[in-house]
mmCIF file of C-alpha atoms in Angstrom:
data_model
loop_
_atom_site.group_PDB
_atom_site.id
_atom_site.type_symbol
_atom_site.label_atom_id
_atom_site.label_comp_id
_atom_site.label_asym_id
_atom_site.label_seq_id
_atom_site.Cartn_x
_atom_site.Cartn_y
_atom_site.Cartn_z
ATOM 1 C CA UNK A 21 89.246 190.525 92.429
ATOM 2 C CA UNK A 22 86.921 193.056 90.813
ATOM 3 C CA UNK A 23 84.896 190.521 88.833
ATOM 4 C CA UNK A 24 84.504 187.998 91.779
ATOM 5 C CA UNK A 25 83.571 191.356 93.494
ATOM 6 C CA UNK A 26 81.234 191.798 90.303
ATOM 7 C CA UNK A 27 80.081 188.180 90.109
ATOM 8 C CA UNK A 28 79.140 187.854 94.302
ATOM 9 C CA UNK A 29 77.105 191.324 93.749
ATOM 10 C CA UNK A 30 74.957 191.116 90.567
ATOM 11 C CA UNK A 31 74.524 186.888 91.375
ATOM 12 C CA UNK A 32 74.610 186.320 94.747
ATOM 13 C CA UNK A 33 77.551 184.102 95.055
ATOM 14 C CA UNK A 34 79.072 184.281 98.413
ATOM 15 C CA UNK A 35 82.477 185.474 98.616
ATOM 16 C CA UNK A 36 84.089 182.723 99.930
ATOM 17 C CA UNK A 37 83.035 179.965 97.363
ATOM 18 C CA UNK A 38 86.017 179.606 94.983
ATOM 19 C CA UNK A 39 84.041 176.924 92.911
ATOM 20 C CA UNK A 40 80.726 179.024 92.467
ATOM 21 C CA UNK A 41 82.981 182.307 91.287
ATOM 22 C CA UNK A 42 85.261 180.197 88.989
ATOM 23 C CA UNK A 43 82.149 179.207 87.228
ATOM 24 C CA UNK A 44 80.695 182.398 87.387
ATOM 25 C CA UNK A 45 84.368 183.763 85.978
ATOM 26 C CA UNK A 46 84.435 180.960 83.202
ATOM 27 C CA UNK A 47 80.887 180.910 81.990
ATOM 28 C CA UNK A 48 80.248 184.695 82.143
ATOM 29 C CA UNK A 49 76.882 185.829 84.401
ATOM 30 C CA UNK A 50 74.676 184.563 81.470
ATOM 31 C CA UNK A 51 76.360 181.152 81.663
ATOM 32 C CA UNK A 52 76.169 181.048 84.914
ATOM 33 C CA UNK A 53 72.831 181.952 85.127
ATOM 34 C CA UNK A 54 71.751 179.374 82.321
ATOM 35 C CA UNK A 55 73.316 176.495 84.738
ATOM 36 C CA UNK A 56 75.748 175.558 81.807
ATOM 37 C CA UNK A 57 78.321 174.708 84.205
ATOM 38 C CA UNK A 58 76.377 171.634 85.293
ATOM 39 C CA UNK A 59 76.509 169.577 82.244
ATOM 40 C CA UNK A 60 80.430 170.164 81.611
ATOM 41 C CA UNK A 61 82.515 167.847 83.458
ATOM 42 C CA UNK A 62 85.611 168.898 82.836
ATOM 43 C CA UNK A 63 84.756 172.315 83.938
ATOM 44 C CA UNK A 64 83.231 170.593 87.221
ATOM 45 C CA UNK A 65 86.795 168.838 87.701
ATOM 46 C CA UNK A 66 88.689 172.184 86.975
ATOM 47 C CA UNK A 67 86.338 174.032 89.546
ATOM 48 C CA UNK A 68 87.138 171.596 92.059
ATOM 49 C CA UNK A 69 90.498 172.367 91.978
ATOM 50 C CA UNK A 70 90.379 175.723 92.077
ATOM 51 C CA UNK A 71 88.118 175.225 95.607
ATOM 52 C CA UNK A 72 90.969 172.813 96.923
ATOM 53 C CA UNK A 73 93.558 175.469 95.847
ATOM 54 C CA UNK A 74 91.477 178.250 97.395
ATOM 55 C CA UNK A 75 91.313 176.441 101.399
ATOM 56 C CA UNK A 76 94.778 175.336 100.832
ATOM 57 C CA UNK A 77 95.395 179.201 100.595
ATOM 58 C CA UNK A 78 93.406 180.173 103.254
ATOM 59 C CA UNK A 79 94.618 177.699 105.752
ATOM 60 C CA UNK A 80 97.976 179.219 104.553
ATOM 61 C CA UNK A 81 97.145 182.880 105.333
ATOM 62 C CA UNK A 82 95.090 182.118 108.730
ATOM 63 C CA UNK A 83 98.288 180.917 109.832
ATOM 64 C CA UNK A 84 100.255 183.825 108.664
ATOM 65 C CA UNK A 85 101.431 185.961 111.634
ATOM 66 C CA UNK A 86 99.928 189.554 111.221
ATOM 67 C CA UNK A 87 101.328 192.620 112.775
#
């Protein structure tokens, strides 16, 4: 949490974008700032799962019944 925290402060990335903070995570903020993450395909594919893991959560939660 704290580096995603980190990562959507000192870069920008929203909050909510699992794929942009998995890079950002992987690559470290020089990485990520170099656009590394572009040319690496199976980093793209791995980041795409993590997105598709992340809304599968969150559809999960929002239908969580909170008291």
């Amino acid at each position: 949490g704290w580096y995603n925290y980190n990562s959507h402060n000192k870069l920008g990335i929203p909050i909510q974008d699992a794929k942009l903070l998995y890079f950002a995570y992987y690559e470290g903020i020089e990485g990520y700032n170099s656009n590394s993450h572009f040319k690496k395909a199976d980093l793209q594919k791995t980041a795409a799962k993590v997105a598709t893991r992340s809304r599968l959560f969150q559809n999960q939660l929002s239908h969580c019944q909170m008291n």
